[in-house]
Amino acid sequence: MSQSAAPRSTWSNRWAFILVTIGSSVGLGNIWKFPYMAGSQGGSAFVLVYLVCVLLIGLPLLMAEISIGRRGKGNPVAAMLNVAGETGNTSWWGLLGWVGMLGALLILSFYSVVSGWIVDYLFKALTGFQVATPEAAQQSFAALLGNPYQLALWHSIFMAFIVGVVARGVVSGIEIANKVLMPCLFLILVLLTLWGWVAGDMSAAWHFMFDFKFSAITPTVVLAALGHAFFSLSLGMGAIMAYGSYLDKNTSIANTSLWVAAAGTLVGILAGLAIFSLTFQYGLQPGSGAGLILQTLPLAFFHMPGGNLFAVFFFLLVLFAAWTSAISLLEPFVSWLTERLSIHRPTAAWSTGLAVWLLGLASCLSFNEWNHYRFFGLNLFDALDYLTSRIMMPLSGLTIAIFVGWAMGRAAVADELRLKSRAFTLWFNVLRYIVPVGISLVFLSSILGWVE
Ligand code: PFF
């Protein structure tokens, strides 16, 4: 049974789709998380395993998710129902769309809070704020987390920017925003990498990221890299499915997916090189974890010539990346409201944004006033992160692999992908066997606490 009869928007061309999908994929995950995870998980070992995971698991799944979106031509729930109906499967598969859409909203609620930290640091950089010692850097971050009003302010501003774009529509909002922000992002990234080369110790950064020491590959590193490949490609949350649903029939899904995976990886690597070249130049610790860009890097900014300007560009870069990803987290549910309940897009976007904003406020409070409310020992912010990244995303990704690999039927999948027969067989088998096994490993490892 088809759910969406209204005419749907279509991206202006194949490059628009590539750009928005790269926009969704390249986010805090690539610029904030990738470098600090590489820094704390054995450097090059993590990078190598991450690349393999992107190729073996991320890429096949990306293609599968886009295929469902395009064939189903609807919001994630409608797309799943349409494809399941067409291929003679039960409508229970529609639940997968729900898990994705709701998961995306949950992620957005705290993603926006972290993006708010970046806005705060951008303002700090603009006003010439500097930290000279590790203690000062730590204190300034702790002061931010301890102040719910400040967190809420930046979170509110960030959310307004997200909703403002999504409310304008698929082509005149999302596509235009990405067409402006993504080229700026690439330009800033190249500039910062070159700057890091001149002002920092690029050779140490290079060795740290690319001298592959096979002995450093441990199960923890493998699982962390696999989980991260997943998050950084925006898989399993309906975002890619929603974007895929606006893709025209003639564009090659395999080709565009390759571009997206390659660009996301390249951004992570360049950001890592820029960050580590400064980290090493000033004798700082690459393995400082989540505080790498907010606590370690500001110390480098303090010491380097022109550090303040570098900081402004750097936080702008992170902000643009976060912005385009957050947009893709809001779109799936908004598209459902507009298509299923015929709600006017701006109303749908602002009301969904309001609900997400409220939940985000609770995350802001979870660092201070509400820190004593615990869910399995975690504050709300960490609990939401755990629930989405470690449970909902892998489960949803696994279900997509099973649906496309085992339920949809080879003929329908082949018709959507239009690959040469050998390439298709290779991809299909990877999706049927390697992807489910890989994801199950990540999932079990998170649940059983094998990795931190
Ligand atoms: N890929 C984004 C990042 O790396 O920051 C995060 C993300 C966006 C996850 C959209 C999931 C999603 F649906």
PDB file of N, CA and C in Angstrom, residues 123-204:
ATOM      1  N   PHE A 123      32.629  31.946  19.575  1.00  0.00           N
ATOM      2  CA  PHE A 123      32.518  33.306  20.129  1.00  0.00           C
ATOM      3  C   PHE A 123      33.726  33.650  20.981  1.00  0.00           C
ATOM      4  N   LYS A 124      34.180  32.676  21.736  1.00  0.00           N
ATOM      5  CA  LYS A 124      35.379  32.908  22.560  1.00  0.00           C
ATOM      6  C   LYS A 124      36.537  33.298  21.653  1.00  0.00           C
ATOM      7  N   ALA A 125      36.702  32.546  20.556  1.00  0.00           N
ATOM      8  CA  ALA A 125      37.820  32.821  19.647  1.00  0.00           C
ATOM      9  C   ALA A 125      37.664  34.211  19.018  1.00  0.00           C
ATOM     10  N   LEU A 126      36.410  34.548  18.676  1.00  0.00           N
ATOM     11  CA  LEU A 126      36.172  35.850  18.044  1.00  0.00           C
ATOM     12  C   LEU A 126      36.478  37.015  18.984  1.00  0.00           C
ATOM     13  N   THR A 127      36.272  36.771  20.274  1.00  0.00           N
ATOM     14  CA  THR A 127      36.502  37.861  21.223  1.00  0.00           C
ATOM     15  C   THR A 127      37.900  37.808  21.829  1.00  0.00           C
ATOM     16  N   GLY A 128      38.766  36.990  21.204  1.00  0.00           N
ATOM     17  CA  GLY A 128      40.170  37.003  21.609  1.00  0.00           C
ATOM     18  C   GLY A 128      40.477  36.255  22.894  1.00  0.00           C
ATOM     19  N   PHE A 129      39.508  35.412  23.323  1.00  0.00           N
ATOM     20  CA  PHE A 129      39.720  34.618  24.542  1.00  0.00           C
ATOM     21  C   PHE A 129      40.888  33.641  24.353  1.00  0.00           C
ATOM     22  N   GLN A 130      41.742  33.526  25.382  1.00  0.00           N
ATOM     23  CA  GLN A 130      42.869  32.592  25.254  1.00  0.00           C
ATOM     24  C   GLN A 130      43.093  31.829  26.544  1.00  0.00           C
ATOM     25  N   VAL A 131      43.537  30.582  26.402  1.00  0.00           N
ATOM     26  CA  VAL A 131      43.941  29.842  27.599  1.00  0.00           C
ATOM     27  C   VAL A 131      45.404  29.473  27.471  1.00  0.00           C
ATOM     28  N   ALA A 132      46.156  29.668  28.572  1.00  0.00           N
ATOM     29  CA  ALA A 132      47.602  29.449  28.497  1.00  0.00           C
ATOM     30  C   ALA A 132      48.028  28.150  29.145  1.00  0.00           C
ATOM     31  N   THR A 133      47.230  27.617  30.048  1.00  0.00           N
ATOM     32  CA  THR A 133      47.653  26.399  30.749  1.00  0.00           C
ATOM     33  C   THR A 133      46.563  25.336  30.659  1.00  0.00           C
ATOM     34  N   PRO A 134      46.948  24.054  30.807  1.00  0.00           N
ATOM     35  CA  PRO A 134      45.946  22.987  30.770  1.00  0.00           C
ATOM     36  C   PRO A 134      44.853  23.207  31.812  1.00  0.00           C
ATOM     37  N   GLU A 135      45.234  23.746  32.971  1.00  0.00           N
ATOM     38  CA  GLU A 135      44.236  23.960  34.030  1.00  0.00           C
ATOM     39  C   GLU A 135      43.205  24.992  33.575  1.00  0.00           C
ATOM     40  N   ALA A 136      43.715  26.068  32.961  1.00  0.00           N
ATOM     41  CA  ALA A 136      42.794  27.114  32.501  1.00  0.00           C
ATOM     42  C   ALA A 136      41.850  26.557  31.437  1.00  0.00           C
ATOM     43  N   ALA A 137      42.401  25.712  30.547  1.00  0.00           N
ATOM     44  CA  ALA A 137      41.572  25.137  29.484  1.00  0.00           C
ATOM     45  C   ALA A 137      40.480  24.266  30.079  1.00  0.00           C
ATOM     46  N   GLN A 138      40.876  23.483  31.085  1.00  0.00           N
ATOM     47  CA  GLN A 138      39.896  22.602  31.724  1.00  0.00           C
ATOM     48  C   GLN A 138      38.828  23.410  32.444  1.00  0.00           C
ATOM     49  N   GLN A 139      39.286  24.448  33.136  1.00  0.00           N
ATOM     50  CA  GLN A 139      38.335  25.261  33.897  1.00  0.00           C
ATOM     51  C   GLN A 139      37.327  25.942  32.979  1.00  0.00           C
ATOM     52  N   SER A 140      37.815  26.420  31.848  1.00  0.00           N
ATOM     53  CA  SER A 140      36.886  27.148  30.991  1.00  0.00           C
ATOM     54  C   SER A 140      35.822  26.194  30.411  1.00  0.00           C
ATOM     55  N   PHE A 141      36.233  24.960  30.103  1.00  0.00           N
ATOM     56  CA  PHE A 141      35.249  23.988  29.610  1.00  0.00           C
ATOM     57  C   PHE A 141      34.275  23.591  30.730  1.00  0.00           C
ATOM     58  N   ALA A 142      34.827  23.386  31.927  1.00  0.00           N
ATOM     59  CA  ALA A 142      33.979  23.004  33.064  1.00  0.00           C
ATOM     60  C   ALA A 142      32.988  24.129  33.381  1.00  0.00           C
ATOM     61  N   ALA A 143      33.438  25.376  33.226  1.00  0.00           N
ATOM     62  CA  ALA A 143      32.552  26.505  33.518  1.00  0.00           C
ATOM     63  C   ALA A 143      31.386  26.519  32.540  1.00  0.00           C
ATOM     64  N   LEU A 144      31.678  26.179  31.280  1.00  0.00           N
ATOM     65  CA  LEU A 144      30.605  26.132  30.289  1.00  0.00           C
ATOM     66  C   LEU A 144      29.590  25.043  30.650  1.00  0.00           C
ATOM     67  N   LEU A 145      30.101  23.846  30.944  1.00  0.00           N
ATOM     68  CA  LEU A 145      29.192  22.736  31.270  1.00  0.00           C
ATOM     69  C   LEU A 145      28.391  23.016  32.543  1.00  0.00           C
ATOM     70  N   GLY A 146      28.961  23.806  33.431  1.00  0.00           N
ATOM     71  CA  GLY A 146      28.290  24.085  34.701  1.00  0.00           C
ATOM     72  C   GLY A 146      27.225  25.163  34.586  1.00  0.00           C
ATOM     73  N   ASN A 147      27.136  25.797  33.433  1.00  0.00           N
ATOM     74  CA  ASN A 147      26.207  26.912  33.295  1.00  0.00           C
ATOM     75  C   ASN A 147      25.036  26.557  32.358  1.00  0.00           C
ATOM     76  N   PRO A 148      23.900  26.129  32.923  1.00  0.00           N
ATOM     77  CA  PRO A 148      22.801  25.658  32.069  1.00  0.00           C
ATOM     78  C   PRO A 148      22.252  26.760  31.156  1.00  0.00           C
ATOM     79  N   TYR A 149      22.307  28.012  31.621  1.00  0.00           N
ATOM     80  CA  TYR A 149      21.738  29.092  30.801  1.00  0.00           C
ATOM     81  C   TYR A 149      22.548  29.287  29.527  1.00  0.00           C
ATOM     82  N   GLN A 150      23.867  29.254  29.711  1.00  0.00           N
ATOM     83  CA  GLN A 150      24.725  29.439  28.540  1.00  0.00           C
ATOM     84  C   GLN A 150      24.567  28.263  27.563  1.00  0.00           C
ATOM     85  N   LEU A 151      24.539  27.046  28.117  1.00  0.00           N
ATOM     86  CA  LEU A 151      24.361  25.869  27.255  1.00  0.00           C
ATOM     87  C   LEU A 151      23.044  25.979  26.493  1.00  0.00           C
ATOM     88  N   ALA A 152      21.994  26.391  27.228  1.00  0.00           N
ATOM     89  CA  ALA A 152      20.664  26.469  26.614  1.00  0.00           C
ATOM     90  C   ALA A 152      20.620  27.554  25.542  1.00  0.00           C
ATOM     91  N   LEU A 153      21.311  28.640  25.797  1.00  0.00           N
ATOM     92  CA  LEU A 153      21.313  29.735  24.818  1.00  0.00           C
ATOM     93  C   LEU A 153      21.907  29.270  23.490  1.00  0.00           C
ATOM     94  N   TRP A 154      23.099  28.673  23.552  1.00  0.00           N
ATOM     95  CA  TRP A 154      23.749  28.233  22.308  1.00  0.00           C
ATOM     96  C   TRP A 154      22.961  27.123  21.640  1.00  0.00           C
ATOM     97  N   HIS A 155      22.408  26.236  22.445  1.00  0.00           N
ATOM     98  CA  HIS A 155      21.590  25.139  21.900  1.00  0.00           C
ATOM     99  C   HIS A 155      20.372  25.724  21.170  1.00  0.00           C
ATOM    100  N   SER A 156      19.750  26.748  21.760  1.00  0.00           N
ATOM    101  CA  SER A 156      18.558  27.343  21.138  1.00  0.00           C
ATOM    102  C   SER A 156      18.910  27.997  19.806  1.00  0.00           C
ATOM    103  N   ILE A 157      20.020  28.719  19.801  1.00  0.00           N
ATOM    104  CA  ILE A 157      20.425  29.404  18.563  1.00  0.00           C
ATOM    105  C   ILE A 157      20.710  28.374  17.468  1.00  0.00           C
ATOM    106  N   PHE A 158      21.434  27.333  17.849  1.00  0.00           N
ATOM    107  CA  PHE A 158      21.773  26.310  16.861  1.00  0.00           C
ATOM    108  C   PHE A 158      20.504  25.658  16.305  1.00  0.00           C
ATOM    109  N   MET A 159      19.571  25.313  17.202  1.00  0.00           N
ATOM    110  CA  MET A 159      18.328  24.665  16.751  1.00  0.00           C
ATOM    111  C   MET A 159      17.555  25.575  15.792  1.00  0.00           C
ATOM    112  N   ALA A 160      17.529  26.876  16.096  1.00  0.00           N
ATOM    113  CA  ALA A 160      16.794  27.803  15.231  1.00  0.00           C
ATOM    114  C   ALA A 160      17.378  27.792  13.818  1.00  0.00           C
ATOM    115  N   PHE A 161      18.703  27.693  13.728  1.00  0.00           N
ATOM    116  CA  PHE A 161      19.340  27.650  12.406  1.00  0.00           C
ATOM    117  C   PHE A 161      18.991  26.368  11.648  1.00  0.00           C
ATOM    118  N   ILE A 162      18.885  25.275  12.385  1.00  0.00           N
ATOM    119  CA  ILE A 162      18.548  23.992  11.745  1.00  0.00           C
ATOM    120  C   ILE A 162      17.117  24.048  11.215  1.00  0.00           C
ATOM    121  N   VAL A 163      16.211  24.454  12.110  1.00  0.00           N
ATOM    122  CA  VAL A 163      14.804  24.476  11.737  1.00  0.00           C
ATOM    123  C   VAL A 163      14.580  25.469  10.584  1.00  0.00           C
ATOM    124  N   GLY A 164      15.263  26.601  10.669  1.00  0.00           N
ATOM    125  CA  GLY A 164      15.119  27.619   9.630  1.00  0.00           C
ATOM    126  C   GLY A 164      15.419  27.049   8.244  1.00  0.00           C
ATOM    127  N   VAL A 165      16.394  26.182   8.150  1.00  0.00           N
ATOM    128  CA  VAL A 165      16.746  25.596   6.848  1.00  0.00           C
ATOM    129  C   VAL A 165      15.708  24.552   6.429  1.00  0.00           C
ATOM    130  N   VAL A 166      15.379  23.636   7.345  1.00  0.00           N
ATOM    131  CA  VAL A 166      14.476  22.536   6.989  1.00  0.00           C
ATOM    132  C   VAL A 166      13.082  23.077   6.636  1.00  0.00           C
ATOM    133  N   ALA A 167      12.662  24.162   7.326  1.00  0.00           N
ATOM    134  CA  ALA A 167      11.349  24.741   7.069  1.00  0.00           C
ATOM    135  C   ALA A 167      11.241  25.261   5.634  1.00  0.00           C
ATOM    136  N   ARG A 168      12.353  25.629   5.046  1.00  0.00           N
ATOM    137  CA  ARG A 168      12.309  26.204   3.693  1.00  0.00           C
ATOM    138  C   ARG A 168      12.138  25.159   2.592  1.00  0.00           C
ATOM    139  N   GLY A 169      12.331  23.895   2.958  1.00  0.00           N
ATOM    140  CA  GLY A 169      12.077  22.870   1.953  1.00  0.00           C
ATOM    141  C   GLY A 169      13.323  22.117   1.530  1.00  0.00           C
ATOM    142  N   VAL A 170      13.089  21.092   0.724  1.00  0.00           N
ATOM    143  CA  VAL A 170      14.177  20.185   0.366  1.00  0.00           C
ATOM    144  C   VAL A 170      15.186  20.882  -0.545  1.00  0.00           C
ATOM    145  N   VAL A 171      14.684  21.485  -1.617  1.00  0.00           N
ATOM    146  CA  VAL A 171      15.612  22.093  -2.568  1.00  0.00           C
ATOM    147  C   VAL A 171      15.989  23.511  -2.128  1.00  0.00           C
ATOM    148  N   SER A 172      14.973  24.331  -1.792  1.00  0.00           N
ATOM    149  CA  SER A 172      15.326  25.723  -1.476  1.00  0.00           C
ATOM    150  C   SER A 172      15.851  25.894  -0.051  1.00  0.00           C
ATOM    151  N   GLY A 173      15.748  24.868   0.783  1.00  0.00           N
ATOM    152  CA  GLY A 173      16.333  24.955   2.117  1.00  0.00           C
ATOM    153  C   GLY A 173      17.572  24.086   2.221  1.00  0.00           C
ATOM    154  N   ILE A 174      17.355  22.779   2.277  1.00  0.00           N
ATOM    155  CA  ILE A 174      18.457  21.841   2.545  1.00  0.00           C
ATOM    156  C   ILE A 174      19.532  21.889   1.458  1.00  0.00           C
ATOM    157  N   GLU A 175      19.077  21.849   0.193  1.00  0.00           N
ATOM    158  CA  GLU A 175      20.078  21.809  -0.889  1.00  0.00           C
ATOM    159  C   GLU A 175      20.890  23.107  -0.938  1.00  0.00           C
ATOM    160  N   ILE A 176      20.197  24.227  -0.830  1.00  0.00           N
ATOM    161  CA  ILE A 176      20.905  25.515  -0.913  1.00  0.00           C
ATOM    162  C   ILE A 176      21.899  25.652   0.249  1.00  0.00           C
ATOM    163  N   ALA A 177      21.451  25.316   1.455  1.00  0.00           N
ATOM    164  CA  ALA A 177      22.340  25.445   2.626  1.00  0.00           C
ATOM    165  C   ALA A 177      23.609  24.632   2.414  1.00  0.00           C
ATOM    166  N   ASN A 178      23.445  23.399   1.920  1.00  0.00           N
ATOM    167  CA  ASN A 178      24.616  22.547   1.697  1.00  0.00           C
ATOM    168  C   ASN A 178      25.502  23.076   0.582  1.00  0.00           C
ATOM    169  N   LYS A 179      24.863  23.666  -0.430  1.00  0.00           N
ATOM    170  CA  LYS A 179      25.655  24.183  -1.553  1.00  0.00           C
ATOM    171  C   LYS A 179      26.522  25.354  -1.112  1.00  0.00           C
ATOM    172  N   VAL A 180      26.069  26.061  -0.086  1.00  0.00           N
ATOM    173  CA  VAL A 180      26.876  27.175   0.409  1.00  0.00           C
ATOM    174  C   VAL A 180      27.884  26.674   1.440  1.00  0.00           C
ATOM    175  N   LEU A 181      27.385  25.875   2.404  1.00  0.00           N
ATOM    176  CA  LEU A 181      28.224  25.517   3.548  1.00  0.00           C
ATOM    177  C   LEU A 181      29.320  24.512   3.206  1.00  0.00           C
ATOM    178  N   MET A 182      29.003  23.543   2.364  1.00  0.00           N
ATOM    179  CA  MET A 182      29.989  22.484   2.123  1.00  0.00           C
ATOM    180  C   MET A 182      31.236  22.980   1.390  1.00  0.00           C
ATOM    181  N   PRO A 183      31.090  23.775   0.317  1.00  0.00           N
ATOM    182  CA  PRO A 183      32.324  24.293  -0.298  1.00  0.00           C
ATOM    183  C   PRO A 183      33.135  25.135   0.693  1.00  0.00           C
ATOM    184  N   CYS A 184      32.440  25.935   1.524  1.00  0.00           N
ATOM    185  CA  CYS A 184      33.166  26.720   2.532  1.00  0.00           C
ATOM    186  C   CYS A 184      33.928  25.787   3.461  1.00  0.00           C
ATOM    187  N   LEU A 185      33.251  24.708   3.850  1.00  0.00           N
ATOM    188  CA  LEU A 185      33.881  23.745   4.757  1.00  0.00           C
ATOM    189  C   LEU A 185      35.161  23.169   4.144  1.00  0.00           C
ATOM    190  N   PHE A 186      35.077  22.756   2.879  1.00  0.00           N
ATOM    191  CA  PHE A 186      36.261  22.168   2.241  1.00  0.00           C
ATOM    192  C   PHE A 186      37.388  23.188   2.141  1.00  0.00           C
ATOM    193  N   LEU A 187      36.998  24.404   1.795  1.00  0.00           N
ATOM    194  CA  LEU A 187      38.007  25.451   1.647  1.00  0.00           C
ATOM    195  C   LEU A 187      38.728  25.707   2.980  1.00  0.00           C
ATOM    196  N   ILE A 188      37.940  25.841   4.040  1.00  0.00           N
ATOM    197  CA  ILE A 188      38.539  26.099   5.357  1.00  0.00           C
ATOM    198  C   ILE A 188      39.432  24.927   5.760  1.00  0.00           C
ATOM    199  N   LEU A 189      38.955  23.720   5.478  1.00  0.00           N
ATOM    200  CA  LEU A 189      39.723  22.544   5.880  1.00  0.00           C
ATOM    201  C   LEU A 189      41.080  22.501   5.188  1.00  0.00           C
ATOM    202  N   VAL A 190      41.080  22.792   3.888  1.00  0.00           N
ATOM    203  CA  VAL A 190      42.345  22.776   3.148  1.00  0.00           C
ATOM    204  C   VAL A 190      43.265  23.876   3.700  1.00  0.00           C
ATOM    205  N   LEU A 191      42.670  25.033   3.941  1.00  0.00           N
ATOM    206  CA  LEU A 191      43.453  26.142   4.485  1.00  0.00           C
ATOM    207  C   LEU A 191      44.098  25.757   5.827  1.00  0.00           C
ATOM    208  N   LEU A 192      43.301  25.146   6.699  1.00  0.00           N
ATOM    209  CA  LEU A 192      43.820  24.792   8.016  1.00  0.00           C
ATOM    210  C   LEU A 192      44.880  23.689   7.935  1.00  0.00           C
ATOM    211  N   THR A 193      44.689  22.752   7.002  1.00  0.00           N
ATOM    212  CA  THR A 193      45.681  21.692   6.869  1.00  0.00           C
ATOM    213  C   THR A 193      47.011  22.292   6.395  1.00  0.00           C
ATOM    214  N   LEU A 194      46.923  23.198   5.415  1.00  0.00           N
ATOM    215  CA  LEU A 194      48.162  23.836   4.936  1.00  0.00           C
ATOM    216  C   LEU A 194      48.806  24.655   6.055  1.00  0.00           C
ATOM    217  N   TRP A 195      47.957  25.336   6.801  1.00  0.00           N
ATOM    218  CA  TRP A 195      48.444  26.155   7.913  1.00  0.00           C
ATOM    219  C   TRP A 195      49.132  25.255   8.968  1.00  0.00           C
ATOM    220  N   GLY A 196      48.487  24.113   9.234  1.00  0.00           N
ATOM    221  CA  GLY A 196      49.065  23.157  10.180  1.00  0.00           C
ATOM    222  C   GLY A 196      50.419  22.674   9.694  1.00  0.00           C
ATOM    223  N   TRP A 197      50.528  22.524   8.376  1.00  0.00           N
ATOM    224  CA  TRP A 197      51.772  22.082   7.760  1.00  0.00           C
ATOM    225  C   TRP A 197      52.885  23.098   8.033  1.00  0.00           C
ATOM    226  N   VAL A 198      52.539  24.374   7.845  1.00  0.00           N
ATOM    227  CA  VAL A 198      53.538  25.425   8.019  1.00  0.00           C
ATOM    228  C   VAL A 198      53.849  25.650   9.504  1.00  0.00           C
ATOM    229  N   ALA A 199      52.785  25.720  10.313  1.00  0.00           N
ATOM    230  CA  ALA A 199      52.987  26.131  11.702  1.00  0.00           C
ATOM    231  C   ALA A 199      53.201  24.957  12.652  1.00  0.00           C
ATOM    232  N   GLY A 200      52.856  23.738  12.190  1.00  0.00           N
ATOM    233  CA  GLY A 200      52.919  22.614  13.122  1.00  0.00           C
ATOM    234  C   GLY A 200      53.911  21.554  12.695  1.00  0.00           C
ATOM    235  N   ASP A 201      53.834  20.410  13.347  1.00  0.00           N
ATOM    236  CA  ASP A 201      54.741  19.307  13.041  1.00  0.00           C
ATOM    237  C   ASP A 201      53.969  18.269  12.226  1.00  0.00           C
ATOM    238  N   MET A 202      53.857  18.545  10.916  1.00  0.00           N
ATOM    239  CA  MET A 202      53.037  17.684  10.067  1.00  0.00           C
ATOM    240  C   MET A 202      53.632  16.283   9.959  1.00  0.00           C
ATOM    241  N   SER A 203      54.961  16.209  10.006  1.00  0.00           N
ATOM    242  CA  SER A 203      55.543  14.883   9.825  1.00  0.00           C
ATOM    243  C   SER A 203      55.192  13.979  11.012  1.00  0.00           C
ATOM    244  N   ALA A 204      55.208  14.558  12.224  1.00  0.00           N
ATOM    245  CA  ALA A 204      54.815  13.751  13.399  1.00  0.00           C
ATOM    246  C   ALA A 204      53.350  13.338  13.278  1.00  0.00           C
TER     247      ALA A 204
END
